[in-house]
Every structure is written in C-alpha cells, then in structure tokens.
mmCIF file of C-alpha atoms in Angstrom:
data_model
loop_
_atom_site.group_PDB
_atom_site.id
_atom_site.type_symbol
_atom_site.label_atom_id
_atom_site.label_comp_id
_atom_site.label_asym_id
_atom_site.label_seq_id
_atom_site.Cartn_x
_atom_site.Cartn_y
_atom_site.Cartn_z
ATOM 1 C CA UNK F 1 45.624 62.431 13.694
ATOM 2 C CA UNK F 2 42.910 60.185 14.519
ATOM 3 C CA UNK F 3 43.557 56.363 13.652
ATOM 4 C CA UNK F 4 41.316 55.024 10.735
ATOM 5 C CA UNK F 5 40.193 51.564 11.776
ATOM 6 C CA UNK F 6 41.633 48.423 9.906
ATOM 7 C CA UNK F 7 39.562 47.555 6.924
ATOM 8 C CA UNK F 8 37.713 44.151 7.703
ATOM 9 C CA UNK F 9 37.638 41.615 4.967
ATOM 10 C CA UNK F 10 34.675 40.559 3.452
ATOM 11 C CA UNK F 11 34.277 37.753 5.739
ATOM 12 C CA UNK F 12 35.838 36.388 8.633
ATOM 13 C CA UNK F 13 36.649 32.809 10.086
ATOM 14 C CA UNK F 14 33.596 33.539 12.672
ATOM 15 C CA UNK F 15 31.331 34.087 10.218
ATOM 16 C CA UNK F 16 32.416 30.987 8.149
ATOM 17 C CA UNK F 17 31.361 28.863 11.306
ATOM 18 C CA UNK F 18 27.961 30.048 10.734
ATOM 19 C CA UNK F 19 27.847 29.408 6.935
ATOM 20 C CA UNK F 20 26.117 25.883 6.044
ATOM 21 C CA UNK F 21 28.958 23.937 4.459
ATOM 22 C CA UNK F 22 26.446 23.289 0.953
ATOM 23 C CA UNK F 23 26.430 27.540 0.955
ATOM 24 C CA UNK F 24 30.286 27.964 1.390
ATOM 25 C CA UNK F 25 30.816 25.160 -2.263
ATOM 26 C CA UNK F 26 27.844 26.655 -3.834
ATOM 27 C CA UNK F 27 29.916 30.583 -3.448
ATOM 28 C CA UNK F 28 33.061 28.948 -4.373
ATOM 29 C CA UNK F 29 31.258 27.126 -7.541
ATOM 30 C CA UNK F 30 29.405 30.355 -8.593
ATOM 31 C CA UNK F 31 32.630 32.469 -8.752
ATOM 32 C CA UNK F 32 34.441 30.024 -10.584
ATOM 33 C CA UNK F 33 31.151 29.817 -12.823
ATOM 34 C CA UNK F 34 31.355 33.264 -13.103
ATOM 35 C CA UNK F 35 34.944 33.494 -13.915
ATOM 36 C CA UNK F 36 35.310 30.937 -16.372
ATOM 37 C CA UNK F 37 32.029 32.648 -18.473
ATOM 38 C CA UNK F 38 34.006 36.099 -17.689
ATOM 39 C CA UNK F 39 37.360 34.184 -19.469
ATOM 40 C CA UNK F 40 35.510 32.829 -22.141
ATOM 41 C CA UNK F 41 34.226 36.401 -23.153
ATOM 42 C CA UNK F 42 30.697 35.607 -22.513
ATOM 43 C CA UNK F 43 30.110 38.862 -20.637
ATOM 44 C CA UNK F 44 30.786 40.620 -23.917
ATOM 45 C CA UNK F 45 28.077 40.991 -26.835
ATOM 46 C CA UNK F 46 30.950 39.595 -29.115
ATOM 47 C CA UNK F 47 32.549 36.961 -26.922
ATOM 48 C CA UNK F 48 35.663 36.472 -29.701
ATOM 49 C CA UNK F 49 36.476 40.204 -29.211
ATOM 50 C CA UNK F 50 36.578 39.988 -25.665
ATOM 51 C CA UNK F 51 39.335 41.840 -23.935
ATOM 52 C CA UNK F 52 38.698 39.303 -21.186
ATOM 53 C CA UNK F 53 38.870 35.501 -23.398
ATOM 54 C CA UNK F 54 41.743 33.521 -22.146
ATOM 55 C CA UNK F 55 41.125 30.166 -23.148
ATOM 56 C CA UNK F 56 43.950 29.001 -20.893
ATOM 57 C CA UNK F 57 42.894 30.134 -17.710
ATOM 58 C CA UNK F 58 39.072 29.183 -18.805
ATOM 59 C CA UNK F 59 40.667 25.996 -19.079
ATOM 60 C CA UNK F 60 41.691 25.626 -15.695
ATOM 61 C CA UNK F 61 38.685 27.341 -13.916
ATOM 62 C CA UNK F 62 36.391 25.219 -16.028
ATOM 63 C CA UNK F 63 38.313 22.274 -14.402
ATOM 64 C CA UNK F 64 38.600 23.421 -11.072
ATOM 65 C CA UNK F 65 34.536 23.747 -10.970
ATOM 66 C CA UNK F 66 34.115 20.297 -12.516
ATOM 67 C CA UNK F 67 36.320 18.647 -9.691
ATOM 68 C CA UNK F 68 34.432 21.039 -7.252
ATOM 69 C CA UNK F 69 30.923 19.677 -8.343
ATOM 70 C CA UNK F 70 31.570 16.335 -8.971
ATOM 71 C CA UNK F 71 32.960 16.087 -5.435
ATOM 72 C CA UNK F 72 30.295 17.399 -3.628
ATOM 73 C CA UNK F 73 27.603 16.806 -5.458
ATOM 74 C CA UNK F 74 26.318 14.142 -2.974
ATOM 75 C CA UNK F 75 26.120 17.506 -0.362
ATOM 76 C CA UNK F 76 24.674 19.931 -2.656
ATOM 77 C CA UNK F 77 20.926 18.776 -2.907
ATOM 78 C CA UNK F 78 19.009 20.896 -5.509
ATOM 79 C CA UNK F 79 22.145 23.140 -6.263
ATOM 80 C CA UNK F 80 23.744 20.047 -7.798
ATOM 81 C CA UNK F 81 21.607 20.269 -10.961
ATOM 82 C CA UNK F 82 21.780 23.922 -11.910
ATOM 83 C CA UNK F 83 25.552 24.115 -10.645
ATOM 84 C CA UNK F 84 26.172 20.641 -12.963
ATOM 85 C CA UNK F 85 24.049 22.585 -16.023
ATOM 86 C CA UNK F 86 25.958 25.613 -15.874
ATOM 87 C CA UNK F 87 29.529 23.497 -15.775
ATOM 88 C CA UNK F 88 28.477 21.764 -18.749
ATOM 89 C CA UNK F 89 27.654 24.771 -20.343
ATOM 90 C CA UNK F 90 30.766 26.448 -19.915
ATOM 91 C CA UNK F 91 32.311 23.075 -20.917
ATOM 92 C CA UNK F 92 30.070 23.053 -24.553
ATOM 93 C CA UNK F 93 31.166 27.565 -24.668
ATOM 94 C CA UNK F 94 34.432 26.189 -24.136
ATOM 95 C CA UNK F 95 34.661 23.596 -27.015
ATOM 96 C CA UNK F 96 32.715 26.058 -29.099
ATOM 97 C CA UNK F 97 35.485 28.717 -28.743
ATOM 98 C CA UNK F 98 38.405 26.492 -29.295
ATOM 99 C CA UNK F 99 40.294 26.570 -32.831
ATOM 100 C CA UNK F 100 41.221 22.780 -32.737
ATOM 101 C CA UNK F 101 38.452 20.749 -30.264
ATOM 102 C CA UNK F 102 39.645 18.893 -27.374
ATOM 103 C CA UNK F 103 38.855 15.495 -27.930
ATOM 104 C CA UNK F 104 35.750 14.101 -26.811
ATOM 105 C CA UNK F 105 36.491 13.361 -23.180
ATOM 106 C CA UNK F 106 39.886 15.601 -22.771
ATOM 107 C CA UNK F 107 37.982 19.012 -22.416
ATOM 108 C CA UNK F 108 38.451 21.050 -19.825
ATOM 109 C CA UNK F 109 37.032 18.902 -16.870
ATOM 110 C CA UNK F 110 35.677 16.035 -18.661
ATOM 111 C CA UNK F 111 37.561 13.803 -16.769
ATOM 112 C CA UNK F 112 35.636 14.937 -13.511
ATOM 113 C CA UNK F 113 32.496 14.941 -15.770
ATOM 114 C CA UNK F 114 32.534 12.436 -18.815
ATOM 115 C CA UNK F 115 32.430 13.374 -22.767
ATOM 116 C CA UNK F 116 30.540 16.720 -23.104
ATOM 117 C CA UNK F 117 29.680 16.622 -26.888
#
C-alpha cells in the first residue's frame, strides 16, 4: 500500500507571513460577515423560515465583527467603510428580526459601534 500524503490545510503559518496584515482582518471580518447574514437567515428567500436563523449565535458573531472593525479600523484604509456598512447592516437585520428590540445602544455590538437605529 502506497502512503497517501497528509492533507495540507488551507493555509499555513508560511503563507500567513506573506499575507498583508489589512488582508488577514479583512478574511476574518468577511467570514464573520458572512456568518452572522448566514445566522440571521439572510441566505434564504424567507429569512424567518430559515433552517439556519439563530439569533443567539448572530448575536455573538455580530459582536465579534463590531469589536474586530472598530479595532482596526485605523489599518483597514478603504475596507473600513464597506466592512463598517455591512456590520451595521447586519446590526439593523438583526434588530429587524428580534421579537422584543434591544435597546437602542445594547444591540449586538453597539457598544463597539454606538446606537444603530
């Protein structure tokens, strides 16, 4: 039997070291972008159907992305705006989905980001 070679992940740490450090939190932002639109159910033509909405953990990925931006939006240039536009998005889905509103300011990542109304 000949030996099948060990997958490789997707990446490794070498070719982090070559990745601009504004590329590496834009990935990270756009996957939790992605993610938190995927756990809203806005991937679905009737997002309050979804198999997919978890409000929870839209919650928390929602939040994770606000801290994520907010932090490094000094580094990110012109991927600040569009990555700040689709946060607040998700942040507006979010409040949009919820049975009882957050209050203004207590949303998921609004205190990273300020009242999203």
């Amino acid at each position: 039997m000949s030996e099948q070679p060990a997958e490789q992940p997707p990446y490794s740490s070498r070719d982090l070291e070559e990745i601009p450090s504004v590329e590496v939190i834009s990935r990270a932002a756009v996957m939790l972008l992605s993610a938190g639109a995927e756990r809203l159910g806005l991937a679905d033509a009737d997002p309050e159907s979804s198999p997919h909405r978890d409000l929870d953990e839209a919650r928390r990925l929602i939040t994770a992305l606000a801290g994520l931006v907010t932090a490094s939006a000094e580094y990110l240039g012109l991927h600040a705006g569009p990555l700040r536009d689709g946060l607040q998005s998700l942040q507006k889905a979010f409040r949009e989905a919820s049975v009882v509103p957050d209050p203004p300011g207590q949303g998921p990542g609004e205190k990273y980001t300020g009242p999203v109304y």
